[in-house]
Amino acid sequence: MDINRLQNLKNQAISSILDSKSERELEQIRIEYLGRNGEITQFIKQIPSVKDEKRKQMGILLNDTKKAIEDAIKNQSSIISHQSSVINSEWFDITLPGLRPPQGHLHLITYAIKEIAAIFEKIGFNRVAYPEVEWDWYAFEGLNMPENHPARDEWETFFIQDLSSPKYGEAVLIPHTSSGQLREMEKIKPPIRMLNIAKCYRRQYDVSHIPMFYQFEGLLIDKGINITHLRGVLDYFAKQFFGPKRNSRIRPHHFRFTEPSFEVDVSCGICEGRGCKLCKGGWLELGGAGMVHPQILKNGGINPEVYTGLAFGWGVERTYIMKSGLNIDDIRFLYNNDLRFLQQF
Ligand code: DAH
């Protein structure tokens, strides 16, 4: 019996066991050495032919070899099974494309505000911001709506308790952006091209009204401004914001701070002005506009004999939902913050 060969086989077996990476490989090694026709088994089979005095010694040697290989297999097997459980739980393929976290976007009304500001910026209107907690003078009195005037009813105002000024009256949450008109006139001498976008507040809540909403207010004051300029500005905006197929029109109306005053309509985006169940005979109402009342110019320190002005003020949400194809029939959806709704746009 070749003891050196036995020793070599044992070393070979153990080194391939240590290299093996799977249970399958281990099993193959076991068969190769300890299987029915395995290398070590061949040695064991020779034992009966070994001479008496060496047989015991050889028996011990072969048993030890067999046991060493079996132990190595057992050991390696537990290493492999530990590794595979670590791989399964912790290993990941860094070359796989990652999971994208859900990506948000600005609110629809924030987009609308940016768009509106950009449209007016192109024709020279400067975006401004004035207080949302404002004195009565700027919100009402200075706009020809003295205290107790019935026209105020429509503005459904929130008042700030216990805050008033002897000169400017009570404090209110602005019910419209027209309050910015006098602020602008006090600050800047004509020519004025103001775009005031702000949150406005009224005690109202239904499909087309919410207590906090945005308005945008345009004010243009210069020499020789007349209604044709108003028509031009309104039509420019309607085409830019709603699309080239949409038209605008003005209808006589009454506001205390403009003379003459108008209600502005935009042609319906669904029926393209022919008339459908959404619109009134082809038109959708946008908001108010007019030529600045001479008294308002005076209140703002501007001489109405020299300057004239145009103004308009509309709700951002209302204007936004009139875009073609949106089909939003309840303004409150915009602020429920239901992602299923907001992600459609
Ligand atoms: N401030 C008015 C409102 O909230 C809208 C308005 C009407 C604004 C006429 C104007 C205007 O600038 O000229 O209902």
Short mmCIF file of C-alpha atoms and ligand atoms in Angstrom, two decimals:
data_model
loop_
_atom_site.label_atom_id
_atom_site.label_comp_id
_atom_site.label_asym_id
_atom_site.label_seq_id
_atom_site.Cartn_x
_atom_site.Cartn_y
_atom_site.Cartn_z
CA MET A 1 0.00 0.00 0.00
CA ASP A 2 1.44 3.33 -1.08
CA ILE A 3 1.35 5.55 1.96
CA ASN A 4 2.75 8.58 0.15
CA ARG A 5 0.00 8.34 -2.42
CA LEU A 6 -2.57 8.12 0.38
CA GLN A 7 -1.08 11.23 1.95
CA ASN A 8 -1.22 13.08 -1.40
CA LEU A 9 -4.80 12.05 -1.99
CA LYS A 10 -5.76 13.31 1.42
CA ASN A 11 -4.08 16.70 0.77
CA GLN A 12 -5.70 16.95 -2.65
CA ALA A 13 -9.12 16.11 -1.26
CA ILE A 14 -8.87 18.66 1.52
CA SER A 15 -7.65 21.43 -0.74
CA SER A 16 -10.49 20.87 -3.23
CA ILE A 17 -12.96 20.78 -0.33
CA LEU A 18 -11.67 24.15 0.86
CA ASP A 19 -12.02 25.54 -2.67
CA SER A 20 -15.51 24.26 -3.22
CA LYS A 21 -18.33 26.78 -3.39
CA SER A 22 -21.47 24.65 -3.39
CA GLU A 23 -23.04 21.58 -1.85
CA ARG A 24 -23.02 19.99 -5.28
CA GLU A 25 -19.26 20.38 -5.64
CA LEU A 26 -18.78 18.97 -2.14
CA GLU A 27 -20.89 15.94 -2.97
CA GLN A 28 -18.83 15.31 -6.09
CA ILE A 29 -15.63 15.45 -4.03
CA ARG A 30 -17.09 13.07 -1.50
CA ILE A 31 -17.97 10.58 -4.26
CA GLU A 32 -14.54 11.03 -5.85
CA TYR A 33 -12.75 10.04 -2.63
CA LEU A 34 -15.15 8.23 -0.38
CA GLY A 35 -17.77 6.92 -2.83
CA ARG A 36 -18.13 3.22 -3.63
CA ASN A 37 -15.30 3.43 -6.14
CA GLY A 38 -13.64 6.45 -4.56
CA GLU A 39 -9.89 6.83 -4.26
CA ILE A 40 -9.78 6.28 -0.51
CA THR A 41 -12.32 3.48 -0.73
CA GLN A 42 -9.92 1.66 -3.06
CA PHE A 43 -7.35 1.75 -0.28
CA ILE A 44 -9.82 0.47 2.29
CA LYS A 45 -10.68 -2.41 -0.01
CA GLN A 46 -7.02 -3.45 0.00
CA ILE A 47 -6.86 -3.82 3.79
CA PRO A 48 -7.60 -7.58 3.92
CA SER A 49 -4.55 -8.23 1.75
CA VAL A 50 -2.21 -6.23 3.96
CA LYS A 51 0.13 -8.20 6.11
CA ASP A 52 -0.98 -8.78 9.71
CA GLU A 53 1.49 -6.59 11.53
CA LYS A 54 0.84 -3.61 9.21
CA ARG A 55 -2.92 -4.12 8.92
CA LYS A 56 -3.77 -2.45 12.21
CA GLN A 57 -1.53 0.51 11.51
CA MET A 58 -2.98 0.89 8.00
CA GLY A 59 -6.51 0.58 9.39
CA ILE A 60 -5.87 3.44 11.78
CA LEU A 61 -4.26 5.56 9.07
CA LEU A 62 -7.12 4.99 6.63
CA ASN A 63 -9.74 5.70 9.29
CA ASP A 64 -8.01 8.94 10.20
CA THR A 65 -7.80 9.94 6.53
CA LYS A 66 -11.43 9.14 5.94
CA LYS A 67 -12.46 11.04 9.07
CA ALA A 68 -10.30 14.07 8.13
CA ILE A 69 -11.97 14.24 4.70
CA GLU A 70 -15.46 13.79 6.18
CA ASP A 71 -14.81 16.48 8.79
CA ALA A 72 -13.50 18.86 6.15
CA ILE A 73 -16.62 18.28 4.05
CA LYS A 74 -18.89 18.91 7.04
CA ASN A 75 -17.02 22.05 7.93
CA GLN A 76 -17.05 23.42 4.40
CA SER A 77 -20.72 22.58 4.06
CA SER A 78 -21.62 24.73 7.04
CA ILE A 79 -19.46 27.59 5.71
CA ILE A 80 -21.22 27.39 2.34
CA SER A 81 -24.68 27.35 3.85
CA HIS A 82 -23.84 30.36 6.06
CA GLN A 83 -22.45 32.27 3.09
CA SER A 84 -25.48 31.56 0.96
CA SER A 85 -27.82 32.83 3.67
CA VAL A 86 -25.77 36.05 3.93
CA ILE A 87 -25.84 36.41 0.15
CA ASN A 88 -29.58 35.94 0.07
CA SER A 89 -30.23 38.49 2.74
CA GLU A 90 -27.54 41.10 2.18
CA TRP A 91 -26.07 40.83 -1.24
CA PHE A 92 -27.43 42.97 -4.01
CA ASP A 93 -26.46 43.58 -7.59
CA ILE A 94 -25.14 47.11 -7.76
CA THR A 95 -25.38 47.06 -11.54
CA LEU A 96 -29.18 46.72 -11.47
CA PRO A 97 -31.01 49.97 -12.20
CA GLY A 98 -32.20 51.44 -8.88
CA LEU A 99 -35.78 51.83 -7.71
CA ARG A 100 -36.84 55.37 -8.46
CA PRO A 101 -38.25 57.16 -5.44
CA PRO A 102 -41.62 58.71 -6.24
CA GLN A 103 -40.95 62.15 -7.68
CA GLY A 104 -43.14 65.08 -6.82
CA HIS A 105 -43.78 68.25 -8.76
CA LEU A 106 -44.89 71.77 -8.03
CA HIS A 107 -48.56 72.28 -7.32
CA LEU A 108 -50.75 72.94 -10.35
CA ILE A 109 -51.57 76.41 -9.12
CA THR A 110 -47.88 77.21 -8.61
CA TYR A 111 -47.34 76.28 -12.27
CA ALA A 112 -50.30 78.44 -13.29
CA ILE A 113 -48.93 81.41 -11.34
CA LYS A 114 -45.51 81.05 -12.96
CA GLU A 115 -47.10 80.84 -16.38
CA ILE A 116 -49.34 83.86 -15.83
CA ALA A 117 -46.42 85.94 -14.51
CA ALA A 118 -44.27 84.95 -17.52
CA ILE A 119 -47.01 85.90 -20.00
CA PHE A 120 -47.43 89.37 -18.52
CA GLU A 121 -43.71 89.84 -18.07
CA LYS A 122 -43.36 89.65 -21.86
CA ILE A 123 -45.46 92.78 -22.23
CA GLY A 124 -43.66 94.61 -19.46
CA PHE A 125 -45.75 93.91 -16.36
CA ASN A 126 -43.72 93.65 -13.14
CA ARG A 127 -44.73 91.09 -10.60
CA VAL A 128 -45.20 92.59 -7.12
CA ALA A 129 -46.39 91.44 -3.70
CA TYR A 130 -48.28 93.47 -1.13
CA PRO A 131 -49.63 92.65 2.34
CA GLU A 132 -52.30 89.99 2.67
CA VAL A 133 -53.27 91.43 6.04
CA GLU A 134 -54.26 94.88 4.92
CA TRP A 135 -55.97 98.05 6.07
CA ASP A 136 -59.55 98.70 5.07
CA TRP A 137 -58.44 101.80 3.14
CA TYR A 138 -56.48 99.78 0.59
CA ALA A 139 -58.97 96.93 0.34
CA PHE A 140 -62.19 99.00 0.27
CA GLU A 141 -62.42 102.64 1.26
CA GLY A 142 -59.69 103.88 -1.07
CA LEU A 143 -61.32 101.88 -3.88
CA ASN A 144 -64.61 103.82 -3.60
CA MET A 145 -66.20 101.31 -1.25
CA PRO A 146 -66.80 103.23 1.95
CA GLU A 147 -67.83 101.50 5.16
CA ASN A 148 -71.37 100.11 5.07
CA HIS A 149 -71.55 100.37 1.30
CA PRO A 150 -73.71 97.46 0.06
CA ALA A 151 -71.15 96.60 -2.66
CA ARG A 152 -68.90 95.28 0.10
CA ASP A 153 -71.28 92.40 0.73
CA GLU A 154 -69.99 90.55 -2.29
CA TRP A 155 -66.47 90.53 -0.86
CA GLU A 156 -67.46 88.45 2.21
CA THR A 157 -64.52 89.68 4.21
CA PHE A 158 -62.57 88.21 7.13
CA PHE A 159 -61.69 90.88 9.67
CA ILE A 160 -58.75 90.85 12.06
CA GLN A 161 -60.07 91.31 15.55
CA ASP A 162 -58.92 94.31 17.59
CA LEU A 163 -56.54 95.64 14.96
CA SER A 164 -57.25 99.01 13.40
CA SER A 165 -55.56 102.24 12.50
CA PRO A 166 -57.11 105.69 13.02
CA LYS A 167 -56.07 106.66 9.52
CA TYR A 168 -56.64 103.49 7.51
CA GLY A 169 -59.45 101.75 9.38
CA GLU A 170 -59.80 98.12 10.34
CA ALA A 171 -57.44 95.32 9.34
CA VAL A 172 -58.75 92.65 6.98
CA LEU A 173 -57.48 89.63 5.11
CA ILE A 174 -57.42 90.94 1.56
CA PRO A 175 -60.55 89.79 -0.29
CA HIS A 176 -59.02 90.75 -3.65
CA THR A 177 -55.71 91.83 -5.16
CA SER A 178 -57.17 95.21 -6.11
CA SER A 179 -55.82 96.29 -2.71
CA GLY A 180 -52.42 96.37 -4.42
CA GLN A 181 -53.49 99.15 -6.81
CA LEU A 182 -53.16 102.00 -4.31
CA ARG A 183 -50.03 100.47 -2.78
CA GLU A 184 -48.42 100.46 -6.21
CA MET A 185 -49.49 104.04 -7.00
CA GLU A 186 -48.01 105.21 -3.71
CA LYS A 187 -44.75 103.51 -4.48
CA ILE A 188 -44.21 104.18 -8.17
CA LYS A 189 -44.93 107.15 -10.42
CA PRO A 190 -46.47 106.36 -13.83
CA PRO A 191 -45.88 104.67 -16.16
CA ILE A 192 -47.03 101.72 -14.04
CA ARG A 193 -47.30 98.13 -15.22
CA MET A 194 -48.05 96.01 -12.21
CA LEU A 195 -48.96 92.36 -11.86
CA ASN A 196 -49.98 91.64 -8.29
CA ILE A 197 -50.45 87.94 -7.51
CA ALA A 198 -51.53 87.10 -3.99
CA LYS A 199 -53.66 84.87 -1.82
CA CYS A 200 -57.10 86.30 -1.18
CA TYR A 201 -59.61 85.35 1.48
CA ARG A 202 -63.40 85.27 1.54
CA ARG A 203 -66.00 83.52 3.64
CA GLN A 204 -67.21 81.18 0.93
CA TYR A 205 -67.12 77.47 0.11
CA ASP A 206 -68.77 75.61 -2.75
CA VAL A 207 -67.86 73.99 -6.10
CA SER A 208 -66.49 77.23 -7.48
CA HIS A 209 -65.42 79.07 -4.30
CA ILE A 210 -62.88 78.40 -1.58
CA PRO A 211 -62.00 80.59 1.42
CA MET A 212 -58.38 80.99 0.37
CA PHE A 213 -57.60 81.40 -3.31
CA TYR A 214 -55.25 83.30 -5.58
CA GLN A 215 -55.95 86.33 -7.69
CA PHE A 216 -53.82 88.15 -10.20
CA GLU A 217 -54.32 91.83 -10.71
CA GLY A 218 -53.03 93.87 -13.60
CA LEU A 219 -52.69 97.62 -13.44
CA LEU A 220 -51.41 99.76 -16.28
CA ILE A 221 -51.27 103.53 -15.88
CA ASP A 222 -49.82 105.88 -18.44
CA LYS A 223 -50.73 108.80 -20.67
CA GLY A 224 -53.39 108.03 -23.26
CA ILE A 225 -54.40 104.55 -22.03
CA ASN A 226 -57.88 103.62 -23.29
CA ILE A 227 -60.22 100.67 -23.74
CA THR A 228 -58.47 99.44 -26.88
CA HIS A 229 -55.38 98.81 -24.74
CA LEU A 230 -57.53 96.89 -22.28
CA ARG A 231 -58.97 94.76 -25.09
CA GLY A 232 -55.50 94.18 -26.48
CA VAL A 233 -54.02 93.08 -23.16
CA LEU A 234 -56.93 90.77 -22.38
CA ASP A 235 -56.93 89.14 -25.78
CA TYR A 236 -53.17 88.71 -25.70
CA PHE A 237 -53.46 86.94 -22.36
CA ALA A 238 -56.37 84.73 -23.47
CA LYS A 239 -54.45 83.52 -26.52
CA GLN A 240 -51.19 82.99 -24.64
CA PHE A 241 -52.70 81.18 -21.68
CA PHE A 242 -55.56 79.24 -23.29
CA GLY A 243 -54.29 78.82 -26.85
CA PRO A 244 -54.54 80.66 -30.18
CA LYS A 245 -58.05 79.39 -30.89
CA ARG A 246 -59.54 81.05 -27.82
CA ASN A 247 -61.02 84.55 -27.96
CA SER A 248 -61.97 87.04 -25.28
CA ARG A 249 -64.76 89.55 -24.98
CA ILE A 250 -65.83 92.22 -22.50
CA ARG A 251 -69.35 92.84 -21.23
CA PRO A 252 -70.53 95.93 -19.31
CA HIS A 253 -70.58 95.40 -15.57
CA HIS A 254 -70.22 97.48 -12.44
CA PHE A 255 -67.28 97.81 -10.10
CA ARG A 256 -66.77 100.71 -7.74
CA PHE A 257 -63.13 101.26 -8.69
CA THR A 258 -63.35 101.22 -12.48
CA GLU A 259 -65.36 103.31 -14.90
CA PRO A 260 -66.39 101.89 -17.28
CA SER A 261 -66.27 98.38 -15.81
CA PHE A 262 -66.47 95.06 -17.56
CA GLU A 263 -66.77 91.38 -17.03
CA VAL A 264 -64.27 89.48 -19.18
CA ASP A 265 -65.19 86.21 -20.90
CA VAL A 266 -63.07 83.73 -22.78
CA SER A 267 -64.49 81.54 -25.53
CA CYS A 268 -65.29 78.03 -24.34
CA GLY A 269 -62.49 75.52 -24.98
CA ILE A 270 -64.86 72.56 -25.27
CA CYS A 271 -67.28 73.80 -27.94
CA GLU A 272 -64.90 76.46 -29.33
CA GLY A 273 -67.51 79.16 -28.86
CA ARG A 274 -70.48 77.40 -30.43
CA GLY A 275 -72.26 76.80 -27.13
CA CYS A 276 -72.40 73.70 -24.93
CA LYS A 277 -73.67 72.59 -21.53
CA LEU A 278 -70.56 73.83 -19.72
CA CYS A 279 -70.65 77.43 -20.99
CA LYS A 280 -73.07 80.25 -21.40
CA GLY A 281 -73.64 80.38 -25.17
CA GLY A 282 -69.99 79.72 -26.03
CA TRP A 283 -68.36 81.89 -23.34
CA LEU A 284 -66.86 81.31 -19.89
CA GLU A 285 -66.67 84.12 -17.37
CA LEU A 286 -63.13 84.97 -16.27
CA GLY A 287 -63.33 88.02 -14.02
CA GLY A 288 -63.49 91.78 -13.76
CA ALA A 289 -61.73 94.56 -15.59
CA GLY A 290 -62.13 98.22 -16.42
CA MET A 291 -60.64 101.65 -16.78
CA VAL A 292 -59.30 102.90 -13.45
CA HIS A 293 -61.78 105.32 -11.84
CA PRO A 294 -60.38 108.89 -11.70
CA GLN A 295 -61.04 108.98 -7.95
CA ILE A 296 -58.83 105.96 -7.45
CA LEU A 297 -56.01 107.65 -9.33
CA LYS A 298 -56.46 110.69 -7.07
CA ASN A 299 -56.44 108.47 -3.98
CA GLY A 300 -53.14 107.08 -5.22
CA GLY A 301 -51.70 110.58 -5.77
CA ILE A 302 -51.91 110.48 -9.57
CA ASN A 303 -53.47 113.27 -11.63
CA PRO A 304 -56.40 111.81 -13.62
CA GLU A 305 -56.27 114.79 -16.01
CA VAL A 306 -52.87 113.58 -17.19
CA TYR A 307 -52.99 109.82 -16.70
CA THR A 308 -55.49 107.10 -17.37
CA GLY A 309 -55.26 103.43 -16.53
CA LEU A 310 -56.65 100.00 -17.07
CA ALA A 311 -57.03 97.24 -14.51
CA PHE A 312 -58.18 93.65 -14.29
CA GLY A 313 -58.38 91.09 -11.53
CA TRP A 314 -59.13 87.38 -11.82
CA GLY A 315 -58.94 84.23 -9.78
CA VAL A 316 -55.95 82.04 -10.64
CA GLU A 317 -57.74 78.75 -9.88
CA ARG A 318 -60.80 79.77 -11.86
CA THR A 319 -58.68 80.86 -14.81
CA TYR A 320 -56.58 77.71 -14.66
CA ILE A 321 -59.51 75.28 -14.78
CA MET A 322 -60.76 76.97 -17.94
CA LYS A 323 -57.77 75.70 -19.86
CA SER A 324 -58.81 73.37 -22.68
CA GLY A 325 -59.20 69.72 -21.86
CA LEU A 326 -58.82 69.85 -18.06
CA ASN A 327 -62.44 69.08 -17.21
CA ILE A 328 -62.10 70.06 -13.56
CA ASP A 329 -65.64 70.76 -12.42
CA ASP A 330 -64.98 71.40 -8.73
CA ILE A 331 -62.37 73.99 -7.74
CA ARG A 332 -61.92 72.29 -4.36
CA PHE A 333 -60.21 69.30 -5.99
CA LEU A 334 -57.18 71.53 -6.47
CA TYR A 335 -56.56 71.72 -2.74
CA ASN A 336 -57.75 68.35 -1.43
CA ASN A 337 -54.20 67.18 -2.13
CA ASP A 338 -55.35 63.82 -3.37
CA LEU A 339 -52.38 62.61 -5.41
CA ARG A 340 -54.65 60.48 -7.62
CA PHE A 341 -56.13 63.77 -8.80
CA LEU A 342 -53.02 65.96 -8.88
CA GLN A 343 -50.83 63.45 -10.72
CA GLN A 344 -53.09 63.47 -13.75
CA PHE A 345 -51.85 66.86 -14.86
N1 DAH B 1 -61.35 92.92 -7.48
C1 DAH B 1 -62.49 92.45 -8.24
C2 DAH B 1 -63.02 91.20 -7.58
O1 DAH B 1 -62.36 90.60 -6.79
C3 DAH B 1 -62.14 92.12 -9.65
C4 DAH B 1 -61.75 93.33 -10.46
C5 DAH B 1 -62.69 94.00 -11.15
C6 DAH B 1 -60.45 93.77 -10.49
C7 DAH B 1 -62.37 95.10 -11.93
C8 DAH B 1 -60.11 94.88 -11.28
C9 DAH B 1 -61.09 95.51 -11.99
O2 DAH B 1 -58.86 95.33 -11.38
O3 DAH B 1 -60.75 96.57 -12.77
O4 DAH B 1 -64.11 90.79 -7.87
#
